[in-house]
């Protein structure tokens, strides 16, 4: 039987379609194989990450920062790790972050659990006895360690950003110590916050508060901006992503319906109001969540990518497509406009449409980038090798440029090329082991999981 011209054309089209399909399968298989570096690579990097965590982070702050005379943790050390703290201030953010770090380390390392649990308990005692306002409730923003009174620079103001970290530390501390007094502190922190700072009309939380818990909605004569740089009366991305983190941690140890409601509320605020296409976070807002135009903080974008997935998982939605899409977009946009392809590392900030104009590499942004890139590789590594390649380059930059080989620890900031910027503190009110500690704890666990999954055991 002789086929017609039409039959021959249809046959050729079928053969061509089959060839394309086979080719696509081959390409996909090749991409998957290329994207998976293998168990040995995962294990090697696990060892490097663990070494950095122990040598450059945990062993630098502990026990060096533990103040057995005045309580809490000493905050200020120069570039050579020499103390420089004449006023003995204690800030809620720093005290909470070191407490959290010690609690997390006690859970990570069974052989050192007792030691790190003691450090965590030391911090928790200080949070409960000194940082908590025994008269008005809530956590002080900053106190004098010797007098136990709030420092005069803000007139006793409190801030929701700081309170969120107090809750975060107490929740993690309870998981590590199983001390009922610590869980009670976490509960009181949440209840005081929710009573005094929750915005029932617009959702989310007011931020700066008087000592007795009244929202400060107009700038006082002495300051236009509050303790974290937000214009009084506005809401900030920064405070709310850390409320999301704190509520996620609290929900693990106290799954109270009120905590879950607020976790769900703040989660949707971050994902559906703070997040904006094509993949960035607005920094500031009017009380009704109308964005105030501003720049793009790449570190906060990639940090929120992780925090959204963590919160969605805590809410029972680990595979929520909208959440993963937003998180991936945050990382992809940062890679597009805030990533240094030549040297590795994320830039500090820039306009929302890029390119970056804050070119220094800041320790906490680099840590959050490492965490977010591996998270994306875990989820999308079979589709593309781009996140793994960027992760490896990011780790190389941190290992070679962000770590202080002479004095140990991570440098606060380096230039675009990774050159030293001199006279930077190793520790102060804002620089502590939290960002890089959390990132390396997560990365170590994820690499170990990937190694087991790849090797089949």
Tab-separated table of C-alpha atoms in Angstrom:
chain	number	residue	atom	x	y	z
A	1	UNK	CA	0.000	0.000	0.000
A	2	UNK	CA	1.423	3.402	-1.032
A	3	UNK	CA	1.005	6.140	1.539
A	4	UNK	CA	-0.286	9.480	0.387
A	5	UNK	CA	1.734	12.666	0.794
A	6	UNK	CA	-0.476	13.602	3.741
A	7	UNK	CA	0.203	10.240	5.381
A	8	UNK	CA	3.938	10.674	4.926
A	9	UNK	CA	3.815	14.178	6.446
A	10	UNK	CA	1.824	12.926	9.434
A	11	UNK	CA	4.310	10.062	9.902
A	12	UNK	CA	7.258	12.467	9.758
A	13	UNK	CA	5.565	14.727	12.301
A	14	UNK	CA	5.017	11.767	14.636
A	15	UNK	CA	8.666	10.678	14.339
A	16	UNK	CA	9.811	14.256	14.943
A	17	UNK	CA	7.601	14.594	18.026
A	18	UNK	CA	8.928	11.310	19.395
A	19	UNK	CA	12.503	12.479	18.855
A	20	UNK	CA	11.821	15.738	20.674
A	21	UNK	CA	10.256	13.853	23.571
A	22	UNK	CA	13.253	11.540	23.830
A	23	UNK	CA	15.582	14.533	23.663
A	24	UNK	CA	13.668	16.310	26.414
A	25	UNK	CA	13.888	13.256	28.641
A	26	UNK	CA	17.635	13.076	28.044
A	27	UNK	CA	18.086	16.760	28.811
A	28	UNK	CA	15.993	16.474	31.954
A	29	UNK	CA	17.943	13.455	33.095
A	30	UNK	CA	21.202	15.236	32.391
A	31	UNK	CA	20.064	18.318	34.313
A	32	UNK	CA	19.016	16.186	37.262
A	33	UNK	CA	22.334	14.366	37.247
A	34	UNK	CA	24.245	17.631	36.945
A	35	UNK	CA	22.221	19.223	39.741
A	36	UNK	CA	22.972	16.401	42.176
A	37	UNK	CA	26.616	16.586	43.260
A	38	UNK	CA	26.505	13.245	45.085
A	39	UNK	CA	26.661	12.073	48.667
A	40	UNK	CA	30.433	12.544	49.028
A	41	UNK	CA	30.202	16.242	48.122
A	42	UNK	CA	27.368	16.740	50.583
A	43	UNK	CA	29.337	15.004	53.327
A	44	UNK	CA	32.480	16.989	52.650
A	45	UNK	CA	30.632	20.284	52.919
A	46	UNK	CA	28.845	19.064	56.049
A	47	UNK	CA	32.231	18.663	57.696
A	48	UNK	CA	33.377	22.115	56.595
A	49	UNK	CA	30.176	23.733	57.844
A	50	UNK	CA	30.361	21.936	61.190
A	51	UNK	CA	33.957	23.045	61.653
A	52	UNK	CA	33.077	26.662	60.934
A	53	UNK	CA	30.118	26.580	63.280
A	54	UNK	CA	32.183	25.229	66.157
A	55	UNK	CA	35.428	27.130	65.571
A	56	UNK	CA	34.326	30.516	64.213
A	57	UNK	CA	30.997	30.996	65.958
A	58	UNK	CA	30.151	28.994	69.059
A	59	UNK	CA	33.646	28.858	70.555
A	60	UNK	CA	34.119	32.591	70.007
A	61	UNK	CA	31.092	33.709	72.015
A	62	UNK	CA	30.985	30.900	74.560
A	63	UNK	CA	32.148	31.127	77.266
A	64	UNK	CA	33.824	34.494	76.443
A	65	UNK	CA	30.579	36.501	76.615
A	66	UNK	CA	29.149	34.890	79.772
A	67	UNK	CA	29.192	37.533	82.527
A	68	UNK	CA	28.982	35.782	85.900
A	69	UNK	CA	29.425	39.080	87.788
A	70	UNK	CA	26.714	41.274	86.277
A	71	UNK	CA	24.549	38.596	84.652
A	72	UNK	CA	23.626	38.020	81.059
A	73	UNK	CA	26.095	38.208	78.202
A	74	UNK	CA	28.748	40.825	77.597
A	75	UNK	CA	27.949	42.515	74.300
A	76	UNK	CA	30.910	44.490	72.986
A	77	UNK	CA	34.200	43.059	71.714
A	78	UNK	CA	36.634	44.682	69.309
A	79	UNK	CA	38.120	43.141	66.168
A	80	UNK	CA	40.571	41.129	68.300
A	81	UNK	CA	37.868	39.898	70.673
A	82	UNK	CA	38.958	42.250	73.450
A	83	UNK	CA	36.100	43.534	75.642
A	84	UNK	CA	35.085	47.159	75.136
A	85	UNK	CA	32.032	47.675	77.317
A	86	UNK	CA	32.447	50.461	79.887
A	87	UNK	CA	28.701	51.022	80.370
A	88	UNK	CA	27.685	47.366	80.701
A	89	UNK	CA	24.536	47.784	78.647
A	90	UNK	CA	22.313	44.775	78.040
A	91	UNK	CA	19.959	44.856	75.049
A	92	UNK	CA	17.023	42.510	74.650
A	93	UNK	CA	17.983	41.549	71.085
A	94	UNK	CA	21.562	40.546	71.905
A	95	UNK	CA	20.689	38.794	75.173
A	96	UNK	CA	17.926	36.843	73.466
A	97	UNK	CA	20.005	35.872	70.464
A	98	UNK	CA	22.857	34.505	72.565
A	99	UNK	CA	20.373	32.622	74.726
A	100	UNK	CA	18.774	31.140	71.610
A	101	UNK	CA	22.180	30.213	70.177
A	102	UNK	CA	23.200	28.364	73.349
A	103	UNK	CA	19.862	26.529	73.464
A	104	UNK	CA	20.173	25.525	69.799
A	105	UNK	CA	23.745	24.292	70.342
A	106	UNK	CA	22.644	22.173	73.297
A	107	UNK	CA	20.189	20.372	71.037
A	108	UNK	CA	22.696	19.993	68.185
A	109	UNK	CA	25.615	18.545	70.150
A	110	UNK	CA	24.692	15.870	72.723
A	111	UNK	CA	28.278	15.612	73.949
A	112	UNK	CA	28.205	19.312	74.894
A	113	UNK	CA	24.510	19.550	75.767
A	114	UNK	CA	25.066	20.097	79.468
A	115	UNK	CA	27.532	22.943	78.958
A	116	UNK	CA	25.447	24.806	76.389
A	117	UNK	CA	22.304	24.212	78.418
A	118	UNK	CA	23.998	25.987	81.329
A	119	UNK	CA	24.797	28.953	79.077
A	120	UNK	CA	21.197	29.006	77.885
A	121	UNK	CA	19.900	28.842	81.452
A	122	UNK	CA	22.232	31.704	82.380
A	123	UNK	CA	20.680	33.812	79.619
A	124	UNK	CA	17.140	32.773	80.450
A	125	UNK	CA	17.586	33.725	84.099
A	126	UNK	CA	18.747	37.173	83.029
A	127	UNK	CA	15.852	37.608	80.627
A	128	UNK	CA	13.363	36.652	83.325
A	129	UNK	CA	14.926	38.515	86.248
A	130	UNK	CA	16.357	41.646	84.614
A	131	UNK	CA	15.142	42.195	81.040
A	132	UNK	CA	11.502	41.583	81.970
A	133	UNK	CA	9.821	44.660	83.438
A	134	UNK	CA	8.548	43.436	86.805
A	135	UNK	CA	6.377	46.541	87.277
A	136	UNK	CA	4.753	47.089	83.872
A	137	UNK	CA	5.376	43.810	82.084
A	138	UNK	CA	7.061	43.288	78.732
A	139	UNK	CA	10.757	43.188	77.913
A	140	UNK	CA	12.878	46.306	78.237
A	141	UNK	CA	14.692	47.370	75.078
A	142	UNK	CA	17.971	48.007	76.918
A	143	UNK	CA	19.056	48.207	80.534
A	144	UNK	CA	22.134	49.021	82.604
A	145	UNK	CA	23.412	45.670	83.884
A	146	UNK	CA	24.493	47.094	87.244
A	147	UNK	CA	21.365	49.059	88.120
A	148	UNK	CA	18.830	46.903	86.258
A	149	UNK	CA	17.099	50.075	85.045
A	150	UNK	CA	16.335	50.982	81.438
A	151	UNK	CA	18.945	53.188	79.778
A	152	UNK	CA	17.814	56.818	79.401
A	153	UNK	CA	18.334	57.228	75.644
A	154	UNK	CA	14.789	56.116	74.758
A	155	UNK	CA	13.032	57.061	77.975
A	156	UNK	CA	12.060	53.500	78.821
A	157	UNK	CA	10.473	52.735	75.460
A	158	UNK	CA	9.884	49.128	74.496
A	159	UNK	CA	9.817	47.724	70.994
A	160	UNK	CA	7.971	44.811	69.434
A	161	UNK	CA	11.101	43.783	67.500
A	162	UNK	CA	12.929	43.243	70.784
A	163	UNK	CA	9.950	41.576	72.450
A	164	UNK	CA	9.754	39.112	69.558
A	165	UNK	CA	13.304	37.979	70.274
A	166	UNK	CA	12.552	37.607	73.975
A	167	UNK	CA	9.709	35.250	73.079
A	168	UNK	CA	11.908	33.450	70.549
A	169	UNK	CA	14.644	32.820	73.106
A	170	UNK	CA	12.257	31.702	75.843
A	171	UNK	CA	10.478	29.253	73.531
A	172	UNK	CA	13.747	27.700	72.345
A	173	UNK	CA	15.084	27.783	75.895
A	174	UNK	CA	12.117	25.807	77.160
A	175	UNK	CA	12.640	23.174	74.469
A	176	UNK	CA	16.265	22.848	75.641
A	177	UNK	CA	15.773	23.024	79.429
A	178	UNK	CA	12.160	21.888	80.020
A	179	UNK	CA	12.049	24.531	82.754
A	180	UNK	CA	8.419	25.462	83.466
A	181	UNK	CA	9.466	29.003	84.477
A	182	UNK	CA	10.916	29.513	81.016
A	183	UNK	CA	7.723	28.436	79.263
A	184	UNK	CA	5.815	30.773	81.571
A	185	UNK	CA	8.099	33.635	80.453
A	186	UNK	CA	7.391	32.846	76.801
A	187	UNK	CA	3.651	32.811	77.471
A	188	UNK	CA	3.750	36.088	79.400
A	189	UNK	CA	5.786	37.679	76.633
A	190	UNK	CA	3.242	36.701	74.011
A	191	UNK	CA	0.239	37.715	76.088
A	192	UNK	CA	1.702	41.114	76.992
A	193	UNK	CA	2.600	41.739	73.357
A	194	UNK	CA	-0.801	40.723	72.064
A	195	UNK	CA	-2.663	42.768	74.659
A	196	UNK	CA	-0.719	45.982	74.125
A	197	UNK	CA	0.577	45.991	70.553
A	198	UNK	CA	-1.822	44.067	68.301
A	199	UNK	CA	-3.594	46.210	65.710
A	200	UNK	CA	-7.138	44.854	65.749
A	201	UNK	CA	-8.236	47.102	62.875
A	202	UNK	CA	-5.519	46.430	60.299
A	203	UNK	CA	-3.764	43.299	61.544
A	204	UNK	CA	-0.160	42.964	62.576
A	205	UNK	CA	1.415	44.929	65.393
A	206	UNK	CA	2.261	48.460	66.353
A	207	UNK	CA	5.977	48.671	66.985
A	208	UNK	CA	7.303	51.298	69.421
A	209	UNK	CA	5.593	51.312	72.827
A	210	UNK	CA	5.767	53.350	75.993
A	211	UNK	CA	6.974	51.534	79.073
A	212	UNK	CA	3.374	50.812	80.114
A	213	UNK	CA	2.544	49.424	76.669
A	214	UNK	CA	0.844	52.257	74.791
A	215	UNK	CA	1.666	52.421	71.047
A	216	UNK	CA	3.716	55.485	70.065
A	217	UNK	CA	2.167	56.665	66.820
A	218	UNK	CA	3.720	60.128	66.552
A	219	UNK	CA	7.390	61.041	66.693
A	220	UNK	CA	8.518	62.562	69.982
A	221	UNK	CA	10.550	65.748	69.831
A	222	UNK	CA	13.843	63.937	70.449
A	223	UNK	CA	13.658	61.301	67.691
A	224	UNK	CA	11.924	60.889	64.348
A	225	UNK	CA	12.673	57.160	64.174
A	226	UNK	CA	12.372	54.393	66.739
A	227	UNK	CA	15.024	52.016	68.061
A	228	UNK	CA	15.299	50.023	64.813
A	229	UNK	CA	15.087	53.016	62.454
A	230	UNK	CA	11.371	52.971	61.623
A	231	UNK	CA	9.525	56.287	61.564
A	232	UNK	CA	7.207	56.320	64.565
A	233	UNK	CA	3.692	55.238	63.638
A	234	UNK	CA	4.732	53.079	60.696
A	235	UNK	CA	5.024	49.308	60.539
A	236	UNK	CA	8.105	47.527	59.315
A	237	UNK	CA	8.943	44.382	57.407
A	238	UNK	CA	11.825	43.741	59.802
A	239	UNK	CA	9.720	43.560	62.944
A	240	UNK	CA	7.065	41.386	61.349
A	241	UNK	CA	9.369	38.766	59.828
A	242	UNK	CA	10.850	38.267	63.295
A	243	UNK	CA	7.401	38.078	64.851
A	244	UNK	CA	6.750	35.334	62.300
A	245	UNK	CA	9.897	33.567	63.462
A	246	UNK	CA	9.056	33.989	67.158
A	247	UNK	CA	5.480	32.742	66.768
A	248	UNK	CA	6.720	29.725	64.784
A	249	UNK	CA	9.133	28.841	67.603
A	250	UNK	CA	6.519	29.431	70.302
A	251	UNK	CA	3.917	27.350	68.481
A	252	UNK	CA	6.248	24.323	68.652
A	253	UNK	CA	6.257	24.313	72.460
A	254	UNK	CA	2.874	25.947	73.157
A	255	UNK	CA	0.361	25.297	70.351
A	256	UNK	CA	-2.261	27.509	71.935
A	257	UNK	CA	-5.105	28.565	69.584
A	258	UNK	CA	-4.282	32.249	70.101
A	259	UNK	CA	-0.654	31.670	69.105
A	260	UNK	CA	-1.737	29.783	66.013
A	261	UNK	CA	-4.127	32.585	65.003
A	262	UNK	CA	-1.396	35.194	65.270
A	263	UNK	CA	1.113	32.961	63.488
A	264	UNK	CA	-1.355	32.521	60.640
A	265	UNK	CA	-2.152	36.246	60.586
A	266	UNK	CA	1.468	37.401	60.433
A	267	UNK	CA	2.314	34.680	57.911
A	268	UNK	CA	-0.318	35.993	55.500
A	269	UNK	CA	0.766	39.586	56.103
A	270	UNK	CA	4.330	38.758	55.102
A	271	UNK	CA	3.399	36.594	52.139
A	272	UNK	CA	0.454	38.591	50.805
A	273	UNK	CA	1.176	42.216	51.808
A	274	UNK	CA	4.873	42.683	52.579
A	275	UNK	CA	6.019	40.533	49.638
A	276	UNK	CA	5.762	42.120	46.209
A	277	UNK	CA	6.414	40.918	42.667
A	278	UNK	CA	8.757	40.098	41.063
A	279	UNK	CA	10.343	39.027	44.366
A	280	UNK	CA	11.183	41.601	47.022
A	281	UNK	CA	9.933	42.833	50.383
A	282	UNK	CA	8.711	46.361	50.961
A	283	UNK	CA	10.489	47.748	54.020
A	284	UNK	CA	7.955	50.118	55.609
A	285	UNK	CA	4.191	50.575	55.697
A	286	UNK	CA	1.436	52.857	56.862
A	287	UNK	CA	-0.695	51.325	59.641
A	288	UNK	CA	-3.147	49.990	57.005
A	289	UNK	CA	-0.271	48.174	55.228
A	290	UNK	CA	0.030	50.614	52.352
A	291	UNK	CA	3.716	50.382	51.317
A	292	UNK	CA	6.038	53.337	51.762
A	293	UNK	CA	8.413	53.390	48.747
A	294	UNK	CA	11.983	52.461	49.616
A	295	UNK	CA	14.972	50.345	48.705
A	296	UNK	CA	15.480	46.581	48.653
A	297	UNK	CA	17.355	44.735	51.406
A	298	UNK	CA	18.609	41.539	49.796
A	299	UNK	CA	19.458	39.943	53.132
A	300	UNK	CA	15.918	40.352	54.425
A	301	UNK	CA	14.486	39.010	51.159
A	302	UNK	CA	16.423	35.763	51.320
A	303	UNK	CA	15.911	35.457	55.078
A	304	UNK	CA	12.149	35.760	54.604
A	305	UNK	CA	12.254	33.068	51.917
A	306	UNK	CA	13.292	30.634	54.640
A	307	UNK	CA	11.018	32.029	57.363
A	308	UNK	CA	7.930	31.764	55.137
A	309	UNK	CA	8.597	28.095	54.404
A	310	UNK	CA	9.300	27.409	58.082
A	311	UNK	CA	6.053	29.082	59.164
A	312	UNK	CA	3.986	27.426	56.451
A	313	UNK	CA	5.312	24.051	57.606
A	314	UNK	CA	4.420	24.869	61.222
A	315	UNK	CA	0.892	25.678	60.030
A	316	UNK	CA	0.620	22.230	58.437
A	317	UNK	CA	1.211	23.383	54.835
A	318	UNK	CA	4.789	22.308	53.990
A	319	UNK	CA	4.106	22.107	50.249
A	320	UNK	CA	1.942	25.190	49.806
A	321	UNK	CA	2.493	26.271	46.209
A	322	UNK	CA	1.891	29.980	46.732
A	323	UNK	CA	4.362	30.103	49.612
A	324	UNK	CA	7.071	28.223	47.740
A	325	UNK	CA	6.506	30.420	44.690
A	326	UNK	CA	6.958	33.593	46.739
A	327	UNK	CA	10.020	32.181	48.516
A	328	UNK	CA	11.619	31.093	45.258
A	329	UNK	CA	10.914	34.472	43.684
A	330	UNK	CA	12.625	36.197	46.612
A	331	UNK	CA	15.765	34.137	46.065
A	332	UNK	CA	15.641	34.422	42.260
A	333	UNK	CA	15.238	38.207	42.388
A	334	UNK	CA	18.138	38.536	44.839
A	335	UNK	CA	20.266	36.376	42.517
A	336	UNK	CA	19.290	38.588	39.583
A	337	UNK	CA	19.938	42.044	41.067
A	338	UNK	CA	21.873	41.481	44.309
A	339	UNK	CA	24.286	38.617	43.575
A	340	UNK	CA	27.963	38.942	42.685
A	341	UNK	CA	28.464	36.264	40.061
A	342	UNK	CA	32.173	36.984	39.753
A	343	UNK	CA	33.216	36.871	43.404
A	344	UNK	CA	30.266	35.170	45.050
A	345	UNK	CA	28.253	36.713	47.843
A	346	UNK	CA	25.150	38.885	48.043
A	347	UNK	CA	25.322	42.656	48.092
A	348	UNK	CA	23.771	44.572	50.946
A	349	UNK	CA	21.041	46.640	49.275
A	350	UNK	CA	19.841	48.427	46.157
A	351	UNK	CA	16.753	49.772	44.384
A	352	UNK	CA	13.915	47.297	44.024
A	353	UNK	CA	14.590	46.924	40.298
A	354	UNK	CA	18.373	46.711	40.698
A	355	UNK	CA	21.249	46.847	40.155
A	356	UNK	CA	22.645	46.952	43.683
A	357	UNK	CA	24.261	50.138	44.929
A	358	UNK	CA	25.258	48.943	48.416
A	359	UNK	CA	28.105	46.678	47.371
A	360	UNK	CA	29.665	45.595	50.676
A	361	UNK	CA	29.166	42.013	51.847
A	362	UNK	CA	27.655	41.969	55.354
A	363	UNK	CA	28.007	38.912	57.599
A	364	UNK	CA	24.322	38.314	58.269
A	365	UNK	CA	23.278	38.691	54.617
A	366	UNK	CA	25.906	36.152	53.547
A	367	UNK	CA	24.690	33.717	56.211
A	368	UNK	CA	21.056	34.065	55.178
A	369	UNK	CA	22.034	33.634	51.534
A	370	UNK	CA	23.763	30.354	52.295
A	371	UNK	CA	20.686	29.035	54.097
A	372	UNK	CA	18.220	30.140	51.414
A	373	UNK	CA	20.241	28.801	48.483
A	374	UNK	CA	20.462	25.323	49.960
A	375	UNK	CA	16.757	25.415	50.808
A	376	UNK	CA	16.013	26.112	47.137
A	377	UNK	CA	18.392	23.345	46.046
A	378	UNK	CA	16.612	20.874	48.315
A	379	UNK	CA	13.290	21.771	46.717
A	380	UNK	CA	14.251	22.460	43.106
A	381	UNK	CA	17.631	20.768	42.628
A	382	UNK	CA	16.194	18.166	40.270
A	383	UNK	CA	14.993	20.973	38.001
A	384	UNK	CA	18.106	23.124	37.913
A	385	UNK	CA	21.687	23.192	39.196
A	386	UNK	CA	21.704	26.995	39.642
A	387	UNK	CA	21.011	27.020	43.399
A	388	UNK	CA	23.671	24.429	44.148
A	389	UNK	CA	26.260	26.250	42.048
A	390	UNK	CA	25.450	29.522	43.811
A	391	UNK	CA	25.500	27.776	47.205
A	392	UNK	CA	28.991	26.393	46.582
A	393	UNK	CA	30.244	29.795	45.426
A	394	UNK	CA	28.621	31.444	48.447
A	395	UNK	CA	30.308	28.992	50.813
A	396	UNK	CA	33.661	29.568	49.133
A	397	UNK	CA	33.280	33.328	49.548
A	398	UNK	CA	32.383	33.001	53.219
A	399	UNK	CA	35.191	30.542	53.922
A	400	UNK	CA	37.865	32.556	52.138
A	401	UNK	CA	36.716	36.158	52.681
A	402	UNK	CA	34.145	36.514	55.458
A	403	UNK	CA	36.082	34.537	58.062
A	404	UNK	CA	38.824	36.379	59.953
A	405	UNK	CA	41.779	34.001	59.662
A	406	UNK	CA	43.905	36.034	62.045
A	407	UNK	CA	41.519	36.735	64.928
A	408	UNK	CA	38.798	34.139	64.251
A	409	UNK	CA	35.086	34.715	63.850
A	410	UNK	CA	33.231	36.274	60.909
A	411	UNK	CA	34.091	39.796	59.785
A	412	UNK	CA	31.195	42.215	60.058
A	413	UNK	CA	31.606	43.517	56.502
A	414	UNK	CA	34.017	43.130	53.629
A	415	UNK	CA	34.276	44.882	50.295
A	416	UNK	CA	32.751	43.537	47.122
A	417	UNK	CA	35.994	41.678	46.399
A	418	UNK	CA	36.214	40.403	49.969
A	419	UNK	CA	38.874	42.785	51.259
A	420	UNK	CA	39.051	43.601	54.952
A	421	UNK	CA	37.305	46.744	56.227
A	422	UNK	CA	39.371	47.563	59.348
A	423	UNK	CA	38.311	48.419	62.898
A	424	UNK	CA	35.041	46.515	62.894
A	425	UNK	CA	33.731	44.975	66.117
A	426	UNK	CA	33.444	41.227	66.378
A	427	UNK	CA	30.424	41.692	68.651
A	428	UNK	CA	28.101	44.538	69.593
A	429	UNK	CA	24.415	45.191	70.181
A	430	UNK	CA	23.612	44.056	66.636
A	431	UNK	CA	26.383	41.584	65.788
A	432	UNK	CA	26.053	38.230	67.501
A	433	UNK	CA	26.086	34.514	66.593
A	434	UNK	CA	22.403	34.247	65.669
A	435	UNK	CA	22.281	34.690	61.867
A	436	UNK	CA	25.358	32.671	61.033
A	437	UNK	CA	24.656	30.144	63.792
A	438	UNK	CA	21.107	29.486	62.635
A	439	UNK	CA	22.188	29.320	58.999
A	440	UNK	CA	24.974	26.819	59.641
A	441	UNK	CA	22.797	24.694	61.918
A	442	UNK	CA	20.186	24.504	59.145
A	443	UNK	CA	22.741	23.947	56.392
A	444	UNK	CA	24.494	21.174	58.318
A	445	UNK	CA	21.210	19.350	58.867
A	446	UNK	CA	20.133	19.818	55.240
A	447	UNK	CA	23.460	18.605	53.808
A	448	UNK	CA	23.345	15.507	56.003
A	449	UNK	CA	19.791	14.833	54.850
A	450	UNK	CA	20.764	15.257	51.198
A	451	UNK	CA	23.724	12.898	51.648
A	452	UNK	CA	21.471	10.213	53.116
A	453	UNK	CA	18.863	10.702	50.426
A	454	UNK	CA	21.436	10.529	47.638
A	455	UNK	CA	23.176	7.428	48.980
A	456	UNK	CA	19.873	5.726	49.798
A	457	UNK	CA	20.533	5.412	53.508
